[in-house]
Every structure is written in C-alpha cells, then in structure tokens.
Tab-separated table of C-alpha atoms in Angstrom:
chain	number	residue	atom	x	y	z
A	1	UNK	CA	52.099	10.374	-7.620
A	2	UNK	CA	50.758	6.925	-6.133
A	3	UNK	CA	51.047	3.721	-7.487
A	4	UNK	CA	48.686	1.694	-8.828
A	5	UNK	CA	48.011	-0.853	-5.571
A	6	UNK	CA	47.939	2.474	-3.777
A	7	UNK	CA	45.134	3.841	-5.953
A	8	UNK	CA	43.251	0.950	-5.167
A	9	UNK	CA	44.006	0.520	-1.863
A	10	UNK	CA	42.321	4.388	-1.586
A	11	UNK	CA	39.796	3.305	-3.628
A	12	UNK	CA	39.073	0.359	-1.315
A	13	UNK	CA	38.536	2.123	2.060
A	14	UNK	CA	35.378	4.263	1.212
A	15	UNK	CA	33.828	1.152	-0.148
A	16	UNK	CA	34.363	-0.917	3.167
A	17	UNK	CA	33.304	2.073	5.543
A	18	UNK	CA	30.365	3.257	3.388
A	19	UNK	CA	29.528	-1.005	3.437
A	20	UNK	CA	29.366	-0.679	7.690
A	21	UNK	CA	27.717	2.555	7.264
A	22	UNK	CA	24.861	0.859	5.125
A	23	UNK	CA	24.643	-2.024	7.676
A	24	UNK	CA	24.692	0.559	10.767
A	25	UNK	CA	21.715	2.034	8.959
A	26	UNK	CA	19.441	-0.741	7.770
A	27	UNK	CA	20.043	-2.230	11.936
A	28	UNK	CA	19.209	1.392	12.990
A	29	UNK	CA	16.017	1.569	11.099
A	30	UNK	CA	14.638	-2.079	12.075
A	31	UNK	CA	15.068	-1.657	15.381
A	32	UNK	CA	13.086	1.940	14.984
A	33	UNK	CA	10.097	-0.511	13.669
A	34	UNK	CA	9.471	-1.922	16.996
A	35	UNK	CA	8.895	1.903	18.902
A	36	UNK	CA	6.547	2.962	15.847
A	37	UNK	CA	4.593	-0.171	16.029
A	38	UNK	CA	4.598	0.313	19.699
A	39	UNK	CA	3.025	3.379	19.874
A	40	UNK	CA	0.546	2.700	17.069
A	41	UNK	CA	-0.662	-0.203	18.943
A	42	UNK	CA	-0.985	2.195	21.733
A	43	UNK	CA	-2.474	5.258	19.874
A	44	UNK	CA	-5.796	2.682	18.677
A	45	UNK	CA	-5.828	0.414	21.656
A	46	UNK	CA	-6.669	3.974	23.423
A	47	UNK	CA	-8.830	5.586	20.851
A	48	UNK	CA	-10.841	2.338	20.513
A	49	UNK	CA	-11.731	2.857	24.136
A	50	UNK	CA	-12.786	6.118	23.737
A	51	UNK	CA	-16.437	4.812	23.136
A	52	UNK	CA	-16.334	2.832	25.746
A	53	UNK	CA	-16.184	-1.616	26.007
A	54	UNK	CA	-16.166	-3.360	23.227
A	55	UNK	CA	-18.726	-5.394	24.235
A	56	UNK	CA	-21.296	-2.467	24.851
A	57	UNK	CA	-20.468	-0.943	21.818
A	58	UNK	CA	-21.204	-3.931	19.364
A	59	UNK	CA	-24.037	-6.028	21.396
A	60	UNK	CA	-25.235	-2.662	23.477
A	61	UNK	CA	-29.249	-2.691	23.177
A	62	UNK	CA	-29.321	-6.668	21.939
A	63	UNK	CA	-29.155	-8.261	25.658
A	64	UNK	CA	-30.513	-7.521	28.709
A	65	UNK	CA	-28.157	-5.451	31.288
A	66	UNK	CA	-27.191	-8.659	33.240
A	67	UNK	CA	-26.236	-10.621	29.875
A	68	UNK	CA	-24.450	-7.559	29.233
A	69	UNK	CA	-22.153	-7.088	32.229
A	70	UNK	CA	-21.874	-10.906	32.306
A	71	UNK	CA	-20.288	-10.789	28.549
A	72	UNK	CA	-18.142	-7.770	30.013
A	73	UNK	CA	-17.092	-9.523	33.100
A	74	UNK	CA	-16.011	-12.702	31.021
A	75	UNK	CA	-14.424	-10.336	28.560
A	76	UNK	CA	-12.159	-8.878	31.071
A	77	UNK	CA	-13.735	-5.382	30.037
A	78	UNK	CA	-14.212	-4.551	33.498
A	79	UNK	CA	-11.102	-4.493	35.019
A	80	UNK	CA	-8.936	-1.444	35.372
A	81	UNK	CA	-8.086	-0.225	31.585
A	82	UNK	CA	-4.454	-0.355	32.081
A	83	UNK	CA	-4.394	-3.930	33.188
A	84	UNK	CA	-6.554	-4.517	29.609
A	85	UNK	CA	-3.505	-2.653	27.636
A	86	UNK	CA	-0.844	-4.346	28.754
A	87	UNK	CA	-2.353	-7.697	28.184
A	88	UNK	CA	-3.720	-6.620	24.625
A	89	UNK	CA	0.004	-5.558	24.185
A	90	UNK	CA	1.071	-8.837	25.512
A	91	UNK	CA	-1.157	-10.879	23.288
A	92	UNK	CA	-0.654	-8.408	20.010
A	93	UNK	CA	3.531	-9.244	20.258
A	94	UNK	CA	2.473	-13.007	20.352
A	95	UNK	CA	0.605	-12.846	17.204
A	96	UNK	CA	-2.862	-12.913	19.485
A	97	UNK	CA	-5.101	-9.947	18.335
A	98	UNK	CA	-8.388	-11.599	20.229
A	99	UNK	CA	-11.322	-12.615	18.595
A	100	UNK	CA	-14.410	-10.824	16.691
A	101	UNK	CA	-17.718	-9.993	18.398
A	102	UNK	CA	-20.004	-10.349	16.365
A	103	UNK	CA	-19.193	-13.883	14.243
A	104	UNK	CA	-16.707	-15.221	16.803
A	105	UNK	CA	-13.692	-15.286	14.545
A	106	UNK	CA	-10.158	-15.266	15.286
A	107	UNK	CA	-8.617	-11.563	14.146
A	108	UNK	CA	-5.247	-13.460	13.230
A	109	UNK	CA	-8.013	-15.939	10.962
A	110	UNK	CA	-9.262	-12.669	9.318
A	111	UNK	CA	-5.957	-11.004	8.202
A	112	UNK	CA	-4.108	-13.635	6.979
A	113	UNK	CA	-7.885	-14.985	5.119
A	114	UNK	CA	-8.310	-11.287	3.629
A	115	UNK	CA	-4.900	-9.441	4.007
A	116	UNK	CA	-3.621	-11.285	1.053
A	117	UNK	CA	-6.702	-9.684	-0.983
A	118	UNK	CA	-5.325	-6.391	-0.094
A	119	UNK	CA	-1.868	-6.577	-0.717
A	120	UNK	CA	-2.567	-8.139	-4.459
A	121	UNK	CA	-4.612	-5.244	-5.402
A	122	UNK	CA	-2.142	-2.666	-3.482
A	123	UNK	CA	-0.320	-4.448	-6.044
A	124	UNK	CA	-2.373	-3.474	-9.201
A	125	UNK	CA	-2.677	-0.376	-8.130
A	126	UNK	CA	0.973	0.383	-8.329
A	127	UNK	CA	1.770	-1.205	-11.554
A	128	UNK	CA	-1.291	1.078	-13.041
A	129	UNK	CA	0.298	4.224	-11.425
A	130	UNK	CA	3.387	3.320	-12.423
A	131	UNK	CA	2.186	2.601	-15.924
A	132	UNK	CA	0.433	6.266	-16.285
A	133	UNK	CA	2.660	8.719	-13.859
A	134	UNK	CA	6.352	7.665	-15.056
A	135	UNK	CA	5.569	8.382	-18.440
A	136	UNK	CA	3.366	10.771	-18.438
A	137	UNK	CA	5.515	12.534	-16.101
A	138	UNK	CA	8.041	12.618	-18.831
A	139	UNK	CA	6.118	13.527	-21.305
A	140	UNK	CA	4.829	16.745	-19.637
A	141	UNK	CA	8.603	17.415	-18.518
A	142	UNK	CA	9.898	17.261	-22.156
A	143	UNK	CA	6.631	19.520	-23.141
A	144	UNK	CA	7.584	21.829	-20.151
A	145	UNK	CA	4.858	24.660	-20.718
A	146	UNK	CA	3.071	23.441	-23.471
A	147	UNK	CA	-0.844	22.406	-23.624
A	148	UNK	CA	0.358	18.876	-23.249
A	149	UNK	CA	1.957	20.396	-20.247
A	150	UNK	CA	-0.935	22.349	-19.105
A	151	UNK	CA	-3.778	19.226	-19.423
A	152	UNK	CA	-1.461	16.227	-17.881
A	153	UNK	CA	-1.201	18.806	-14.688
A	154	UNK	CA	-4.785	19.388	-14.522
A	155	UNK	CA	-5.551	15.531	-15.176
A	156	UNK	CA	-2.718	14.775	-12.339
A	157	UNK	CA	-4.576	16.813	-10.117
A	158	UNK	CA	-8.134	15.411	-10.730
A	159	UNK	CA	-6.851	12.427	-10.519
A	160	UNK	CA	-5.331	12.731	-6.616
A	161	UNK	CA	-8.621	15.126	-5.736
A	162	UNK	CA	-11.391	12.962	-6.909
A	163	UNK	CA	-12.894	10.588	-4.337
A	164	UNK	CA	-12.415	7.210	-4.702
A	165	UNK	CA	-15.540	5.972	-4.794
A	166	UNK	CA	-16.371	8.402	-7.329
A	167	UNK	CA	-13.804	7.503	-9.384
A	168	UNK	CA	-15.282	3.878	-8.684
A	169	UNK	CA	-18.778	4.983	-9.904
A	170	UNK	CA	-17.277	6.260	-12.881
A	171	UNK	CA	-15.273	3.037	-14.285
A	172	UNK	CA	-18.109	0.920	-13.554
A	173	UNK	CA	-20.628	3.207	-15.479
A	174	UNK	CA	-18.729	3.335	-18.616
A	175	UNK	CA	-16.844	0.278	-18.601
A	176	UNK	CA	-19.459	-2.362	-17.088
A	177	UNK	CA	-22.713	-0.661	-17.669
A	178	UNK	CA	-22.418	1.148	-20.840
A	179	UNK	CA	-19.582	-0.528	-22.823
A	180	UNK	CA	-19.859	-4.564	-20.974
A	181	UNK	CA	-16.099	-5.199	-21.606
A	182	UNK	CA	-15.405	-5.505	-17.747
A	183	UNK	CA	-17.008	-6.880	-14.756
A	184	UNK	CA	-18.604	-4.792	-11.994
A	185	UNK	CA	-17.274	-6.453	-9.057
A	186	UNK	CA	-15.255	-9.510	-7.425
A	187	UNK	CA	-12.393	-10.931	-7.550
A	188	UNK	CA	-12.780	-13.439	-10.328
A	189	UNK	CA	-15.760	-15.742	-11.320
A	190	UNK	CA	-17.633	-17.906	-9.188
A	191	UNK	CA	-16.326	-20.704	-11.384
A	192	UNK	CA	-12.873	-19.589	-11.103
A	193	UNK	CA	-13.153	-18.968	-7.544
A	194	UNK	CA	-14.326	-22.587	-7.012
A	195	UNK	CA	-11.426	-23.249	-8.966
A	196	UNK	CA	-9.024	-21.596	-6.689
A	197	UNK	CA	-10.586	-23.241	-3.617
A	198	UNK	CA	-10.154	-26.718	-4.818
A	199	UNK	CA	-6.331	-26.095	-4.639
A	200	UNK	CA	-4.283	-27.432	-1.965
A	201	UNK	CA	-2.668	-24.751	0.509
A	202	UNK	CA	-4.265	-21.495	-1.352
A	203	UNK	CA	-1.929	-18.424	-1.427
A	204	UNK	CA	-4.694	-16.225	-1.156
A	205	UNK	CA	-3.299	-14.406	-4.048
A	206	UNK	CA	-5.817	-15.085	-6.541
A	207	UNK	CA	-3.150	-14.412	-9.487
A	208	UNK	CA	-0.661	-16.727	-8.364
A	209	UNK	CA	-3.406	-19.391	-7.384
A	210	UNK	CA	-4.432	-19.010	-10.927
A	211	UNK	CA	-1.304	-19.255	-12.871
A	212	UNK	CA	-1.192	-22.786	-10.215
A	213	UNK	CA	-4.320	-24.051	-11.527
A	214	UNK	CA	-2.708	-24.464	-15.007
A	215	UNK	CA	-5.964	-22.789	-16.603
A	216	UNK	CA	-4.875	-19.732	-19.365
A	217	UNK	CA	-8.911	-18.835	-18.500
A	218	UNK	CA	-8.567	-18.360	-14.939
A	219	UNK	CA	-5.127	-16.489	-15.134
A	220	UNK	CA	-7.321	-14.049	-17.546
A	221	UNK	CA	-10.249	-14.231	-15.449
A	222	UNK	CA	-8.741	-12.829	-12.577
A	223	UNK	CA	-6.754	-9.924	-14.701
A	224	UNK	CA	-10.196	-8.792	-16.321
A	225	UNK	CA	-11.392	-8.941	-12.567
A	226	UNK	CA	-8.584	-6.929	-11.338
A	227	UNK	CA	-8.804	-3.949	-14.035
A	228	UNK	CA	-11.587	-1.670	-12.490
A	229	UNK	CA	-10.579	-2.142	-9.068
A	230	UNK	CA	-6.632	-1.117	-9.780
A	231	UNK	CA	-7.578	1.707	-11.936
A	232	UNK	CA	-9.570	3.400	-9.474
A	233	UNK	CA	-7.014	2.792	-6.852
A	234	UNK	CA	-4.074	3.874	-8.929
A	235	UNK	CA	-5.294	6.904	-10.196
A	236	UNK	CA	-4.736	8.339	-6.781
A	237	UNK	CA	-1.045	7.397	-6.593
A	238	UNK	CA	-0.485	8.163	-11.048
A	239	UNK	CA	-1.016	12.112	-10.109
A	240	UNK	CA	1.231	12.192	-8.164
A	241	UNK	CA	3.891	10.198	-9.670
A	242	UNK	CA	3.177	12.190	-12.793
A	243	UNK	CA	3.919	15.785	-10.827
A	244	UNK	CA	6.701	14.375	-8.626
A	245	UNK	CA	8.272	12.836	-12.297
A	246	UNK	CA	7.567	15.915	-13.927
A	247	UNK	CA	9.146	18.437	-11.383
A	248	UNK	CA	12.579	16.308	-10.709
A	249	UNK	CA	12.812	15.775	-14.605
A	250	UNK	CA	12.625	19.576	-15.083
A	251	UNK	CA	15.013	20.082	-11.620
A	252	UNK	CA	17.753	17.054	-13.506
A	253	UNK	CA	17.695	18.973	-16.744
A	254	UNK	CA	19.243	22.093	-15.773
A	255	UNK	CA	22.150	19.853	-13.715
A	256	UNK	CA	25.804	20.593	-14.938
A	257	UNK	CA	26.136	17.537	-16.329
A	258	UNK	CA	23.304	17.365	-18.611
A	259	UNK	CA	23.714	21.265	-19.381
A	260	UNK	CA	27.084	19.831	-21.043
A	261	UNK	CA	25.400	17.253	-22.748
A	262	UNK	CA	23.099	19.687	-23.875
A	263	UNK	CA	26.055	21.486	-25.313
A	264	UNK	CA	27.396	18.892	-27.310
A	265	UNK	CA	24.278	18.569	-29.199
A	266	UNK	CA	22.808	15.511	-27.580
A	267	UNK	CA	18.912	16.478	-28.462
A	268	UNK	CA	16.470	17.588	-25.855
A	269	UNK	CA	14.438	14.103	-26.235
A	270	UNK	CA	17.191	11.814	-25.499
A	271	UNK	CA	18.141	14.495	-22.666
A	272	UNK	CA	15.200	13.128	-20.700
A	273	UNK	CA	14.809	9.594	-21.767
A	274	UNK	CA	18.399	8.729	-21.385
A	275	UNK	CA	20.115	11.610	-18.517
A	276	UNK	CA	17.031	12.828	-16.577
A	277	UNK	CA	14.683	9.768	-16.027
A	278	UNK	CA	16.700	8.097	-13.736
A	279	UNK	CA	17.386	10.828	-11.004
A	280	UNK	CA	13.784	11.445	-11.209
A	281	UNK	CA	12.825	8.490	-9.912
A	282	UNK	CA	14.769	8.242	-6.947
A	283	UNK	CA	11.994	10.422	-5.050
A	284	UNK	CA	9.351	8.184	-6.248
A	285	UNK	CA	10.646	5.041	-4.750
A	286	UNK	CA	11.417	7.132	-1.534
A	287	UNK	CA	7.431	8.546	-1.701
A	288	UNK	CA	6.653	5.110	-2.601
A	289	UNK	CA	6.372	4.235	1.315
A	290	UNK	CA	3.904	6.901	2.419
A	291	UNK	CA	1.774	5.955	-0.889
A	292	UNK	CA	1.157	2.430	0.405
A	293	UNK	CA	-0.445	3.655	3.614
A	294	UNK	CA	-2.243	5.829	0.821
A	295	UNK	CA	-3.139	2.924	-1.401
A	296	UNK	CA	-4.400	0.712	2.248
A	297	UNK	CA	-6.057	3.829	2.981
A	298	UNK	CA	-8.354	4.223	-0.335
A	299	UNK	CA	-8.640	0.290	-0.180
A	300	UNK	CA	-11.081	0.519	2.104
A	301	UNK	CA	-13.465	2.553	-0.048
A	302	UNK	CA	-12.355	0.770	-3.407
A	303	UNK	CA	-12.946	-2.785	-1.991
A	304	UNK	CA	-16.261	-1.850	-0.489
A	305	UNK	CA	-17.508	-0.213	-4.407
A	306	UNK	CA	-16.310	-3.023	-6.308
A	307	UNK	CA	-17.015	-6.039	-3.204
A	308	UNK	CA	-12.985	-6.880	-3.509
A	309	UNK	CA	-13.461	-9.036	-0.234
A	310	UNK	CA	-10.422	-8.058	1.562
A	311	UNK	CA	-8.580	-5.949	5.182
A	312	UNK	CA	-10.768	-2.976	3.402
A	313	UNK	CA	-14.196	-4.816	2.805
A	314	UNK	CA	-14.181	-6.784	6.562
A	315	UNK	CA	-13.132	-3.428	8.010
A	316	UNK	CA	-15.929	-1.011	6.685
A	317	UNK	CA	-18.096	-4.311	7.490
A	318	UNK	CA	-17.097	-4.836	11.171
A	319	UNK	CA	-17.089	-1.080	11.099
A	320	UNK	CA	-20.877	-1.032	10.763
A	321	UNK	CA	-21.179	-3.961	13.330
A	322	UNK	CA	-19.254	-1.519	15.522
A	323	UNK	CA	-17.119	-5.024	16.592
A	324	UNK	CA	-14.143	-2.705	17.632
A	325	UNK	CA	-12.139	-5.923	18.286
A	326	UNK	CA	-11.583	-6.869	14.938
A	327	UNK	CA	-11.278	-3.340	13.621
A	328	UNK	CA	-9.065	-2.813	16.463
A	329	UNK	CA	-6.870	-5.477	14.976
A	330	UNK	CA	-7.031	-4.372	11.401
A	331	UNK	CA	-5.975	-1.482	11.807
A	332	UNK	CA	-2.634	-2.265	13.940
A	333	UNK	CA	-2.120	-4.980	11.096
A	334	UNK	CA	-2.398	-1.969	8.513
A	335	UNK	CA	-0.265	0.101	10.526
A	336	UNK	CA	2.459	-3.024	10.570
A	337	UNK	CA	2.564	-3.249	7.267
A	338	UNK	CA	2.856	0.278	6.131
A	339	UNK	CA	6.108	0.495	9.057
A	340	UNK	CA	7.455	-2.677	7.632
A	341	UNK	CA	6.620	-1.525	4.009
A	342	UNK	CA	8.261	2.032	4.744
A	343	UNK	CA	11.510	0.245	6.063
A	344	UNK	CA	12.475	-1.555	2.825
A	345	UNK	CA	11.833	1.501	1.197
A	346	UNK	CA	14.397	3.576	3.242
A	347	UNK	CA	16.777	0.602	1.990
A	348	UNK	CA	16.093	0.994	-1.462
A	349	UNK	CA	15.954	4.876	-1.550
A	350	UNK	CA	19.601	4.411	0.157
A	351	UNK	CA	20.748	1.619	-2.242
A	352	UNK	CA	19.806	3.540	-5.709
A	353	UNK	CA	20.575	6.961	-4.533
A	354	UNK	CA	24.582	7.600	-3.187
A	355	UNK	CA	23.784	10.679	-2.687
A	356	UNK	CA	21.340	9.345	0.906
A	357	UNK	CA	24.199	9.822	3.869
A	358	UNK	CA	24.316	7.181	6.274
C-alpha cells in the first residue's frame, strides 16, 4: 500500500505533464495560424488576379487606354506578378492591405470602420442559435422518436437548407410589414445613431456604445434593431446545434455511467438535463469554429437584406464596383478571423473535454 504523500505525489505528476502538454499544444496551434493565413493570403491574392489588374477590372471602359495604363503603371500593376505578391505579402504582415479603387479609402479604414458591425451581429446570431438548438436539441433527445421528435428534425433541417435571404424576406414580411413590431433594416435609429456618433472614441459596437451613452432608449433601440437580422442569421447555425445536441444526447444516454443511473431509478428527464447535457455540448463548442466562417459567410447576404452596414454590406458593394482591392482585403481579414477564431476554439474544446489528447 502507499502512503498518503505518496498518493499525492502520484497524483501530482499527471497534472504537471498533462499542464506542459496543454502549453506544447496551445504554442503548436498558434504558430500553425501563421502557415494557414499564409496560404489564404496566397490562395485570393492569386484568384483575384485571375481577371486580370485591378485597375482594368474596376475603371476598365471609364478612361481612355492611355489614362488606363497610366493608372496601371502608377499602380505597380504592370510589373511582373510575382514581384506584386511578395510586396502585397509584405504590406498585408504590416497591417497595409492598400487602398480602394473606386472611393480612395484605406482597406485597414474599412475593416476596423465596418468589421466591428460584423462581429456584433456574428454575435446575435450565436446567442439566438444557442437559445433555439441547445434546448431544442434536448427536447427532441428526451422525445427520441416521438412527433416532437419527428417536427424539431424537419424544422432543424429547413432551418440550415433555406437561403438566407429567404429566410430574410420572410422575418421582414411578417414581423415589419404585416405585424409592425420590428424594424426592417439598420442598425439602430437615425437618432440613436447620431447618438452613438457624438461619443468620444466609438467602439463600433453599437450595443456597448449604447449602454455608454447612459440612454435605457438607445440600449433598446439597438436590441429591437438587432432582432431580425440575428434571427435570420442564427437559424442557420440553431439546426444544426439542435441535430448535433440531439444525436450526442442520445449517444451520452446509453454510456455506462448513466445506464447505472438509469438503474437506480434516477428518471429519464433528469437523465438528460442533469448527466447527458453536458457531454453533448462538447462537440458544439468544437463545431463552434467552422460555424463562424459559416455565420461571416451568410453575413454577407443578411447584411445586404436588412442594410446592416458592415465587412458583408461593403463587400457585396465593392463586389459590384468590381474594386478587387478592397474585396481582396476583406476577404483575407475574414479568413484571419475565422483562423484566429478557430484557434481559441481548439483551446476550449481541449480545456472542457479531458478526453482531447495532447
């Protein structure tokens, strides 16, 4: 038998190594954000190219051929396009991303004015699909096979399948045309925006700028503003929370250790509210990192329905104005953010779940 200090001197050791094992990993994974951003930079530096010079492409048919090649030749659009890559690559790791075409804009000016739009309703968007999937998930778990079953599945399913911009259509029919509870589009009121503006050093985040102003009205004002918008987004992340919930919750139940609980007469409900839940919802935070690039993904059609003025809006805008400078720059930001986002995740998922190896 071993003593006491011996027991936790055993005890000990796993702790310390599994505590260098977790930093080994977390190092491992932020250095493997600087290859992935590398090659994304690459893979739409390239693809942008494929239609040809910037310059052509946005101002093509607008000036005459010699204003044309003279724009080119002061662009540096005419030199060989592997000398243009590595200086875009150059000027993208010092926080340069060039400047727009067609209203003369700094990129860098453009995501930090609109990225914040973005993230705050990425934000919305995941509070309403964590709102409907986790429970809903459960529910249709604990009625395994049941109609309740049967019609969350089919809702869950409708609800990743539908468009966005259908979905978009929809809210704004019944909720701002036929009902007039909520407003069609924006991000708040033009008072309240004027509001937000007056402050000094704006976050950008109009929910945090409001809660700064002092005003209960604005705080509310941007909330109302924020419902149609997060609903639409969310939806498309809810179904598939709700199957993912559903599945591990039915996968957890028939586990040893809640097959004993079972057995000791703890009742089916409490089974998955108090033993299953929690397992279930380790693969959701680890899915949670491919459903932002999801949720920046649909942004761009659910800020263009309901004129939320952020990376989505200026992107199908620009888009149109075929100024592939600024798109050019969007979309590496995007691609940033999901990497970054998809790190901390891998923590997390790590963190809440001992049974991740590292």
């Amino acid at each position: 038998m071993t003593t006491v200090a011996e027991d936790a001197d055993l005890s000990a050791k796993p702790v310390q190594a599994g505590s260098g094992g977790l930093w080994r990993f977390i190092l491992v994974r932020l250095l493997l954000i600087i290859p992935t951003v590398f090659i994304l930079v690459t893979v739409v530096f390239f693809l942008m190219r494929l239609t040809g010079d910037p310059i052509t492409a946005a101002l093509g048919g607008r000036l005459t051929p010699d204003q044309l090649a003279q724009r080119i030749h002061e662009a540096g659009y005419d030199r060989p396009l592997i000398v243009q890559y590595f200086e875009y690559l150059t000027n993208v790791f010092r926080g340069d991303f060039g400047t727009t075409l067609t209203d003369h804009q700094p990129v860098t000016q453009i995501l930090l004015t609109y990225g914040t739009a973005t993230l705050e309703l990425a934000f919305y968007a995941l509070i309403v699909a964590f709102i409907l999937g986790i429970p809903f998930g459960l529910i249709a778990a604990y009625k395994r096979d049941r109609w309740q079953d049967a019609l969350l599945r089919v809702l869950a399913i409708l609800g990743y399948a539908t468009p966005i911009f259908f979905i978009a259509i929809l809210l704004k029919l019944i909720f701002a045309v036929q009902f007039n509870i909520l407003p069609v589009s924006g991000r708040a009121s033009t008072r309240v925006e004027l509001q937000l503006q007056a402050l000094d050093h704006p976050t950008g985040i109009y929910l945090i700028d409001a809660f700064r102003t002092g005003n209960p009205d604005a705080v509310w004002d941007v909330l109302w503003h924020a419902v149609l918008p997060g609903l639409a987004l969310g939806i498309l992340t809810a179904g598939i929370f709700l199957r993912l919930v559903r599945i591990n919750v039915i996968g957890t139940l028939g586990a040893q250790y809640v097959t004993s609980a079972r057995s000791r007469g703890v009742g089916e409900y409490r089974l998955v509210t108090k033993h299953a839940y929690r397992p279930a919802l380790i693969p959701v935070v680890t899915l949670m990192g491919l459903q932002i690039a999801a949720l920046l993904a649909g942004a761009v059609l659910t800020e263009t329905s309901f004129e939320w003025k952020g990376l989505g809006f200026m992107l199908a805008q620009y888009l149109t104005a075929r100024d592939f400078v600024a798109v050019q720059g969007i979309v590496v930001m995007i691609a940033v953010v999901v990497a970054v986002v998809n790190f901390f995740v891998d923590v997390i998922a790590v963190l809440i779940d001992p049974r991740v190896r590292y």
